[in-house]
């Protein structure tokens, strides 16, 4: 959201959160006289499948130009190649895929930076986003990135494995009524090395992309009578965007 709003601010466009539309299976028409810009996190070195599936079914009218901007902890692999093929099938003009490095937060797999390091990364991300925004404002294609064999391997071979092992959401879900009781953390099948950091989850605990085991009974997820201010420290930190 931060990068999307930053780019919209620089281009004079409007940032729209499409997550409510995805959640409600709303595939209504989106119209814009300016190029469409999809800003999203990187999941398995591609755009999130749930977003891609939604875009396939949603009618985009007006401009035929489509940009992709992806946040990541390190790289986006060959996500641009898949985005280009998506545009070809969608009848859109592919305008490039830019990456913006942001603090890692995919706690299932990668180390998460501390506050000082996170602020440093964000400070470097802002000019990255501004450069991309300038290309978009002028409606110029984004610069092409050099794609290595490793990039192709990550997006092609590793992506389906990543989804099968780490993104199969559905085994455990939270709701807006989640109080952060910590049951999902205690049941998580992974063992996180502490690394000397204990990030606090806050009042709401989000599932780690389906990695948690099912929680028996709603009492674990919804504790009646709690104020909703419970804070659960989660040992370790391995993270995404």
PDB file of C-alpha atoms in Angstrom:
ATOM      1  CA  UNK A   1       0.000   0.000   0.000  1.00  0.00           C
ATOM      2  CA  UNK A   2       2.842   2.375   0.822  1.00  0.00           C
ATOM      3  CA  UNK A   3       4.514   2.005  -2.576  1.00  0.00           C
ATOM      4  CA  UNK A   4       1.187   2.119  -4.435  1.00  0.00           C
ATOM      5  CA  UNK A   5       0.243   5.367  -2.694  1.00  0.00           C
ATOM      6  CA  UNK A   6       3.704   6.809  -3.292  1.00  0.00           C
ATOM      7  CA  UNK A   7       3.534   6.095  -7.025  1.00  0.00           C
ATOM      8  CA  UNK A   8      -0.030   7.431  -7.272  1.00  0.00           C
ATOM      9  CA  UNK A   9       1.060  10.606  -5.493  1.00  0.00           C
ATOM     10  CA  UNK A  10       3.911  11.144  -7.946  1.00  0.00           C
ATOM     11  CA  UNK A  11       1.863  10.368 -11.052  1.00  0.00           C
ATOM     12  CA  UNK A  12      -1.247  12.245  -9.986  1.00  0.00           C
ATOM     13  CA  UNK A  13      -3.332   9.083 -10.202  1.00  0.00           C
ATOM     14  CA  UNK A  14      -5.590   7.313  -7.705  1.00  0.00           C
ATOM     15  CA  UNK A  15      -4.498   4.234  -5.746  1.00  0.00           C
ATOM     16  CA  UNK A  16      -7.271   1.654  -5.399  1.00  0.00           C
ATOM     17  CA  UNK A  17      -7.140  -1.266  -2.968  1.00  0.00           C
ATOM     18  CA  UNK A  18      -8.434  -4.246  -4.964  1.00  0.00           C
ATOM     19  CA  UNK A  19      -8.222  -6.725  -2.080  1.00  0.00           C
ATOM     20  CA  UNK A  20     -11.898  -6.183  -1.065  1.00  0.00           C
ATOM     21  CA  UNK A  21     -12.874  -6.920  -4.686  1.00  0.00           C
ATOM     22  CA  UNK A  22     -10.768 -10.088  -4.723  1.00  0.00           C
ATOM     23  CA  UNK A  23     -12.233 -11.223  -1.414  1.00  0.00           C
ATOM     24  CA  UNK A  24     -15.799 -10.671  -2.639  1.00  0.00           C
ATOM     25  CA  UNK A  25     -15.158 -12.232  -6.070  1.00  0.00           C
ATOM     26  CA  UNK A  26     -16.060  -8.909  -7.631  1.00  0.00           C
ATOM     27  CA  UNK A  27     -14.964  -8.928 -11.282  1.00  0.00           C
ATOM     28  CA  UNK A  28     -16.703  -5.726 -12.279  1.00  0.00           C
ATOM     29  CA  UNK A  29     -15.236  -3.434 -14.915  1.00  0.00           C
ATOM     30  CA  UNK A  30     -12.386  -1.065 -14.045  1.00  0.00           C
ATOM     31  CA  UNK A  31     -11.967   1.944 -16.304  1.00  0.00           C
ATOM     32  CA  UNK A  32      -9.099   4.412 -16.630  1.00  0.00           C
ATOM     33  CA  UNK A  33      -7.969   6.855 -19.290  1.00  0.00           C
ATOM     34  CA  UNK A  34      -4.464   6.624 -17.806  1.00  0.00           C
ATOM     35  CA  UNK A  35      -2.323   3.462 -17.854  1.00  0.00           C
ATOM     36  CA  UNK A  36      -3.204   0.788 -15.323  1.00  0.00           C
ATOM     37  CA  UNK A  37      -0.534   0.104 -12.706  1.00  0.00           C
ATOM     38  CA  UNK A  38      -0.589  -3.113 -10.704  1.00  0.00           C
ATOM     39  CA  UNK A  39       1.415  -2.793  -7.479  1.00  0.00           C
ATOM     40  CA  UNK A  40       1.772  -6.018  -5.539  1.00  0.00           C
ATOM     41  CA  UNK A  41       4.129  -8.108  -3.398  1.00  0.00           C
ATOM     42  CA  UNK A  42       6.208 -10.908  -4.880  1.00  0.00           C
ATOM     43  CA  UNK A  43       4.975 -14.428  -4.113  1.00  0.00           C
ATOM     44  CA  UNK A  44       7.370 -17.141  -5.262  1.00  0.00           C
ATOM     45  CA  UNK A  45       9.049 -14.813  -7.799  1.00  0.00           C
ATOM     46  CA  UNK A  46       5.777 -14.091  -9.597  1.00  0.00           C
ATOM     47  CA  UNK A  47       2.760 -11.897  -8.971  1.00  0.00           C
ATOM     48  CA  UNK A  48       0.433 -13.552  -6.420  1.00  0.00           C
ATOM     49  CA  UNK A  49      -1.701 -16.183  -8.141  1.00  0.00           C
ATOM     50  CA  UNK A  50      -4.843 -14.914  -6.443  1.00  0.00           C
ATOM     51  CA  UNK A  51      -4.234 -11.476  -7.949  1.00  0.00           C
ATOM     52  CA  UNK A  52      -3.426 -12.891 -11.367  1.00  0.00           C
ATOM     53  CA  UNK A  53      -6.615 -14.973 -11.394  1.00  0.00           C
ATOM     54  CA  UNK A  54      -8.664 -11.932 -10.417  1.00  0.00           C
ATOM     55  CA  UNK A  55      -7.085  -9.802 -13.140  1.00  0.00           C
ATOM     56  CA  UNK A  56      -7.845 -12.473 -15.748  1.00  0.00           C
ATOM     57  CA  UNK A  57     -11.554 -12.239 -14.966  1.00  0.00           C
ATOM     58  CA  UNK A  58     -11.772  -8.471 -14.502  1.00  0.00           C
ATOM     59  CA  UNK A  59     -12.492  -6.256 -17.491  1.00  0.00           C
ATOM     60  CA  UNK A  60     -10.091  -3.330 -17.875  1.00  0.00           C
ATOM     61  CA  UNK A  61     -11.447  -0.598 -20.145  1.00  0.00           C
ATOM     62  CA  UNK A  62     -10.028   2.670 -21.389  1.00  0.00           C
ATOM     63  CA  UNK A  63      -6.249   2.616 -21.512  1.00  0.00           C
ATOM     64  CA  UNK A  64      -4.651  -0.569 -22.871  1.00  0.00           C
ATOM     65  CA  UNK A  65      -1.313   0.083 -21.163  1.00  0.00           C
ATOM     66  CA  UNK A  66      -0.469  -1.973 -18.089  1.00  0.00           C
ATOM     67  CA  UNK A  67       2.493  -1.571 -15.729  1.00  0.00           C
ATOM     68  CA  UNK A  68       3.528  -3.944 -12.969  1.00  0.00           C
ATOM     69  CA  UNK A  69       5.422  -2.849  -9.856  1.00  0.00           C
ATOM     70  CA  UNK A  70       6.435  -5.534  -7.401  1.00  0.00           C
ATOM     71  CA  UNK A  71       7.804  -5.211  -3.894  1.00  0.00           C
ATOM     72  CA  UNK A  72      10.288  -7.827  -2.753  1.00  0.00           C
ATOM     73  CA  UNK A  73      12.907  -8.611  -0.147  1.00  0.00           C
ATOM     74  CA  UNK A  74      15.607  -9.304  -2.713  1.00  0.00           C
ATOM     75  CA  UNK A  75      14.451 -10.034  -6.261  1.00  0.00           C
ATOM     76  CA  UNK A  76      11.431 -10.828  -8.416  1.00  0.00           C
ATOM     77  CA  UNK A  77      12.989 -13.509 -10.606  1.00  0.00           C
ATOM     78  CA  UNK A  78      11.443 -13.576 -14.072  1.00  0.00           C
ATOM     79  CA  UNK A  79       8.099 -12.208 -12.896  1.00  0.00           C
ATOM     80  CA  UNK A  80       8.209  -9.704 -15.741  1.00  0.00           C
ATOM     81  CA  UNK A  81       8.190 -12.495 -18.300  1.00  0.00           C
ATOM     82  CA  UNK A  82       5.003 -13.913 -16.825  1.00  0.00           C
ATOM     83  CA  UNK A  83       3.475 -10.438 -16.578  1.00  0.00           C
ATOM     84  CA  UNK A  84       4.236  -9.861 -20.267  1.00  0.00           C
ATOM     85  CA  UNK A  85       2.557 -13.120 -21.279  1.00  0.00           C
ATOM     86  CA  UNK A  86      -0.413 -12.183 -19.118  1.00  0.00           C
ATOM     87  CA  UNK A  87      -0.761  -8.878 -20.998  1.00  0.00           C
ATOM     88  CA  UNK A  88      -0.594 -10.645 -24.350  1.00  0.00           C
ATOM     89  CA  UNK A  89      -3.446 -12.957 -23.364  1.00  0.00           C
ATOM     90  CA  UNK A  90      -5.393 -10.053 -21.843  1.00  0.00           C
ATOM     91  CA  UNK A  91      -5.004  -7.866 -24.922  1.00  0.00           C
ATOM     92  CA  UNK A  92      -3.076  -5.236 -22.963  1.00  0.00           C
ATOM     93  CA  UNK A  93       0.145  -3.443 -23.837  1.00  0.00           C
ATOM     94  CA  UNK A  94       2.883  -4.591 -21.470  1.00  0.00           C
ATOM     95  CA  UNK A  95       4.756  -1.537 -20.154  1.00  0.00           C
ATOM     96  CA  UNK A  96       7.281  -3.314 -17.988  1.00  0.00           C
ATOM     97  CA  UNK A  97       7.724  -4.727 -14.519  1.00  0.00           C
ATOM     98  CA  UNK A  98       9.619  -2.744 -11.906  1.00  0.00           C
ATOM     99  CA  UNK A  99      10.850  -3.936  -8.539  1.00  0.00           C
ATOM    100  CA  UNK A 100      11.084  -2.065  -5.265  1.00  0.00           C
ATOM    101  CA  UNK A 101      13.078  -3.656  -2.454  1.00  0.00           C
ATOM    102  CA  UNK A 102      11.237  -3.383   0.848  1.00  0.00           C
ATOM    103  CA  UNK A 103      11.862  -4.873   4.318  1.00  0.00           C
ATOM    104  CA  UNK A 104      11.377  -8.647   4.303  1.00  0.00           C
ATOM    105  CA  UNK A 105       8.312  -9.767   6.267  1.00  0.00           C
ATOM    106  CA  UNK A 106       7.641 -13.296   5.048  1.00  0.00           C
ATOM    107  CA  UNK A 107       8.345 -14.902   8.408  1.00  0.00           C
ATOM    108  CA  UNK A 108       7.862 -18.416   7.023  1.00  0.00           C
ATOM    109  CA  UNK A 109      11.128 -18.449   5.101  1.00  0.00           C
ATOM    110  CA  UNK A 110      13.375 -15.414   5.414  1.00  0.00           C
ATOM    111  CA  UNK A 111      15.046 -13.329   8.149  1.00  0.00           C
ATOM    112  CA  UNK A 112      13.280 -10.088   9.013  1.00  0.00           C
ATOM    113  CA  UNK A 113      15.343  -6.915   9.519  1.00  0.00           C
ATOM    114  CA  UNK A 114      15.246  -5.014  12.787  1.00  0.00           C
ATOM    115  CA  UNK A 115      13.716  -1.540  12.946  1.00  0.00           C
ATOM    116  CA  UNK A 116      16.922   0.327  12.075  1.00  0.00           C
ATOM    117  CA  UNK A 117      17.628  -1.850   9.053  1.00  0.00           C
ATOM    118  CA  UNK A 118      13.983  -1.693   7.953  1.00  0.00           C
ATOM    119  CA  UNK A 119      14.041   2.107   8.012  1.00  0.00           C
ATOM    120  CA  UNK A 120      17.252   2.096   5.967  1.00  0.00           C
ATOM    121  CA  UNK A 121      15.690  -0.206   3.354  1.00  0.00           C
ATOM    122  CA  UNK A 122      12.543   1.936   3.141  1.00  0.00           C
ATOM    123  CA  UNK A 123      14.708   5.031   2.709  1.00  0.00           C
ATOM    124  CA  UNK A 124      16.335   3.430  -0.333  1.00  0.00           C
ATOM    125  CA  UNK A 125      12.976   2.165  -1.637  1.00  0.00           C
ATOM    126  CA  UNK A 126      11.461   5.634  -1.944  1.00  0.00           C
ATOM    127  CA  UNK A 127      13.767   6.822  -4.764  1.00  0.00           C
ATOM    128  CA  UNK A 128      13.273   3.442  -6.477  1.00  0.00           C
ATOM    129  CA  UNK A 129       9.517   4.011  -6.437  1.00  0.00           C
ATOM    130  CA  UNK A 130       9.910   7.622  -7.564  1.00  0.00           C
ATOM    131  CA  UNK A 131      12.015   6.608 -10.576  1.00  0.00           C
ATOM    132  CA  UNK A 132       9.376   4.077 -11.598  1.00  0.00           C
ATOM    133  CA  UNK A 133       6.653   6.677 -11.071  1.00  0.00           C
ATOM    134  CA  UNK A 134       8.421   9.112 -13.396  1.00  0.00           C
ATOM    135  CA  UNK A 135       8.403   6.548 -16.218  1.00  0.00           C
ATOM    136  CA  UNK A 136       4.721   5.887 -15.571  1.00  0.00           C
ATOM    137  CA  UNK A 137       3.885   9.594 -15.484  1.00  0.00           C
ATOM    138  CA  UNK A 138       5.457  10.014 -18.912  1.00  0.00           C
ATOM    139  CA  UNK A 139       3.888   6.725 -20.082  1.00  0.00           C
ATOM    140  CA  UNK A 140       7.289   5.363 -21.018  1.00  0.00           C
ATOM    141  CA  UNK A 141       8.109   1.637 -20.753  1.00  0.00           C
ATOM    142  CA  UNK A 142       9.988   0.653 -17.623  1.00  0.00           C
ATOM    143  CA  UNK A 143      13.675  -0.227 -18.156  1.00  0.00           C
ATOM    144  CA  UNK A 144      14.199  -3.907 -18.906  1.00  0.00           C
ATOM    145  CA  UNK A 145      16.042  -5.839 -16.232  1.00  0.00           C
ATOM    146  CA  UNK A 146      18.626  -8.482 -17.083  1.00  0.00           C
ATOM    147  CA  UNK A 147      17.144 -11.923 -16.440  1.00  0.00           C
ATOM    148  CA  UNK A 148      19.510 -14.684 -15.344  1.00  0.00           C
ATOM    149  CA  UNK A 149      19.066 -18.443 -15.521  1.00  0.00           C
ATOM    150  CA  UNK A 150      18.496 -18.405 -11.770  1.00  0.00           C
ATOM    151  CA  UNK A 151      15.694 -15.849 -12.201  1.00  0.00           C
ATOM    152  CA  UNK A 152      13.997 -18.124 -14.733  1.00  0.00           C
ATOM    153  CA  UNK A 153      14.474 -21.146 -12.487  1.00  0.00           C
ATOM    154  CA  UNK A 154      12.930 -19.389  -9.479  1.00  0.00           C
ATOM    155  CA  UNK A 155       9.852 -18.164 -11.348  1.00  0.00           C
ATOM    156  CA  UNK A 156       9.334 -21.353 -13.368  1.00  0.00           C
ATOM    157  CA  UNK A 157      10.431 -24.318 -11.243  1.00  0.00           C
ATOM    158  CA  UNK A 158      10.474 -23.031  -7.667  1.00  0.00           C
ATOM    159  CA  UNK A 159       7.187 -21.095  -7.864  1.00  0.00           C
ATOM    160  CA  UNK A 160       4.847 -24.136  -7.990  1.00  0.00           C
ATOM    161  CA  UNK A 161       6.854 -25.824  -5.224  1.00  0.00           C
ATOM    162  CA  UNK A 162       6.686 -22.636  -3.163  1.00  0.00           C
ATOM    163  CA  UNK A 163       2.910 -22.510  -3.532  1.00  0.00           C
ATOM    164  CA  UNK A 164       2.448 -26.176  -2.754  1.00  0.00           C
ATOM    165  CA  UNK A 165       4.514 -26.022   0.422  1.00  0.00           C
ATOM    166  CA  UNK A 166       4.026 -22.487   1.702  1.00  0.00           C
ATOM    167  CA  UNK A 167       1.004 -20.721   0.207  1.00  0.00           C
ATOM    168  CA  UNK A 168      -1.732 -23.342   0.449  1.00  0.00           C
ATOM    169  CA  UNK A 169      -4.006 -21.144   2.536  1.00  0.00           C
ATOM    170  CA  UNK A 170      -7.094 -22.783   3.927  1.00  0.00           C
ATOM    171  CA  UNK A 171      -5.787 -24.991   6.718  1.00  0.00           C
ATOM    172  CA  UNK A 172      -6.069 -22.109   9.128  1.00  0.00           C
ATOM    173  CA  UNK A 173      -7.792 -18.778   8.737  1.00  0.00           C
ATOM    174  CA  UNK A 174      -8.263 -15.775  10.946  1.00  0.00           C
ATOM    175  CA  UNK A 175     -11.209 -13.395  10.869  1.00  0.00           C
ATOM    176  CA  UNK A 176     -11.577  -9.743  11.762  1.00  0.00           C
ATOM    177  CA  UNK A 177     -12.533 -10.957  15.244  1.00  0.00           C
ATOM    178  CA  UNK A 178      -9.086 -12.498  15.866  1.00  0.00           C
ATOM    179  CA  UNK A 179      -7.779 -11.462  19.296  1.00  0.00           C
ATOM    180  CA  UNK A 180      -4.192 -12.600  18.853  1.00  0.00           C
ATOM    181  CA  UNK A 181      -4.421 -15.426  21.385  1.00  0.00           C
ATOM    182  CA  UNK A 182      -1.336 -17.085  19.897  1.00  0.00           C
ATOM    183  CA  UNK A 183      -2.800 -20.557  19.291  1.00  0.00           C
ATOM    184  CA  UNK A 184      -1.671 -20.562  15.669  1.00  0.00           C
ATOM    185  CA  UNK A 185       1.901 -19.758  16.694  1.00  0.00           C
ATOM    186  CA  UNK A 186       1.958 -22.577  19.236  1.00  0.00           C
ATOM    187  CA  UNK A 187       0.637 -25.030  16.645  1.00  0.00           C
ATOM    188  CA  UNK A 188       2.881 -23.921  13.810  1.00  0.00           C
ATOM    189  CA  UNK A 189       4.800 -26.946  12.473  1.00  0.00           C
ATOM    190  CA  UNK A 190       7.935 -24.902  11.809  1.00  0.00           C
ATOM    191  CA  UNK A 191      10.616 -24.150  14.361  1.00  0.00           C
ATOM    192  CA  UNK A 192      11.812 -20.582  14.071  1.00  0.00           C
ATOM    193  CA  UNK A 193      15.339 -19.730  15.258  1.00  0.00           C
ATOM    194  CA  UNK A 194      15.038 -16.770  17.576  1.00  0.00           C
ATOM    195  CA  UNK A 195      17.958 -14.817  16.143  1.00  0.00           C
ATOM    196  CA  UNK A 196      17.813 -12.645  19.235  1.00  0.00           C
ATOM    197  CA  UNK A 197      14.644 -10.897  18.054  1.00  0.00           C
ATOM    198  CA  UNK A 198      11.092 -11.316  19.258  1.00  0.00           C
ATOM    199  CA  UNK A 199       8.834  -9.238  16.994  1.00  0.00           C
ATOM    200  CA  UNK A 200       5.443  -8.514  18.481  1.00  0.00           C
ATOM    201  CA  UNK A 201       2.474  -9.493  16.371  1.00  0.00           C
ATOM    202  CA  UNK A 202       0.090  -7.011  17.947  1.00  0.00           C
ATOM    203  CA  UNK A 203      -3.640  -7.299  18.482  1.00  0.00           C
ATOM    204  CA  UNK A 204      -4.228  -9.495  15.430  1.00  0.00           C
ATOM    205  CA  UNK A 205      -2.346 -12.624  14.444  1.00  0.00           C
ATOM    206  CA  UNK A 206      -2.271 -13.389  10.749  1.00  0.00           C
ATOM    207  CA  UNK A 207      -1.735 -16.958   9.500  1.00  0.00           C
ATOM    208  CA  UNK A 208       1.615 -17.564   7.846  1.00  0.00           C
ATOM    209  CA  UNK A 209       0.230 -18.387   4.395  1.00  0.00           C
ATOM    210  CA  UNK A 210      -1.405 -21.657   5.424  1.00  0.00           C
ATOM    211  CA  UNK A 211       1.525 -23.066   7.346  1.00  0.00           C
ATOM    212  CA  UNK A 212      -0.388 -23.458  10.587  1.00  0.00           C
ATOM    213  CA  UNK A 213      -2.167 -26.612  11.625  1.00  0.00           C
ATOM    214  CA  UNK A 214      -5.943 -26.431  12.093  1.00  0.00           C
ATOM    215  CA  UNK A 215      -7.000 -25.020  15.430  1.00  0.00           C
ATOM    216  CA  UNK A 216      -9.661 -27.095  17.169  1.00  0.00           C
ATOM    217  CA  UNK A 217     -12.628 -25.009  18.193  1.00  0.00           C
ATOM    218  CA  UNK A 218     -13.214 -21.317  17.685  1.00  0.00           C
ATOM    219  CA  UNK A 219     -12.336 -20.617  21.291  1.00  0.00           C
ATOM    220  CA  UNK A 220      -8.684 -20.582  20.345  1.00  0.00           C
ATOM    221  CA  UNK A 221      -9.220 -17.948  17.706  1.00  0.00           C
ATOM    222  CA  UNK A 222     -11.911 -15.903  19.389  1.00  0.00           C
ATOM    223  CA  UNK A 223     -11.612 -15.426  23.105  1.00  0.00           C
ATOM    224  CA  UNK A 224     -14.749 -13.815  24.411  1.00  0.00           C
ATOM    225  CA  UNK A 225     -14.319 -11.151  26.984  1.00  0.00           C
ATOM    226  CA  UNK A 226     -10.835 -10.122  25.912  1.00  0.00           C
ATOM    227  CA  UNK A 227     -10.140  -6.489  25.230  1.00  0.00           C
ATOM    228  CA  UNK A 228      -8.382  -7.243  21.934  1.00  0.00           C
ATOM    229  CA  UNK A 229      -5.151  -5.703  23.188  1.00  0.00           C
ATOM    230  CA  UNK A 230      -3.280  -8.917  23.788  1.00  0.00           C
ATOM    231  CA  UNK A 231       0.217  -8.886  22.309  1.00  0.00           C
ATOM    232  CA  UNK A 232       1.868 -12.192  21.499  1.00  0.00           C
ATOM    233  CA  UNK A 233       5.647 -12.295  21.028  1.00  0.00           C
ATOM    234  CA  UNK A 234       6.610 -14.726  18.279  1.00  0.00           C
ATOM    235  CA  UNK A 235      10.076 -16.219  18.635  1.00  0.00           C
ATOM    236  CA  UNK A 236      12.170 -15.912  15.539  1.00  0.00           C
ATOM    237  CA  UNK A 237      11.526 -14.080  12.321  1.00  0.00           C
ATOM    238  CA  UNK A 238      11.527 -15.427   8.836  1.00  0.00           C
ATOM    239  CA  UNK A 239       9.767 -13.242   6.289  1.00  0.00           C
ATOM    240  CA  UNK A 240       7.914 -11.753   2.539  1.00  0.00           C
ATOM    241  CA  UNK A 241       6.261  -8.454   1.669  1.00  0.00           C
TER     242      UNK A 241
END
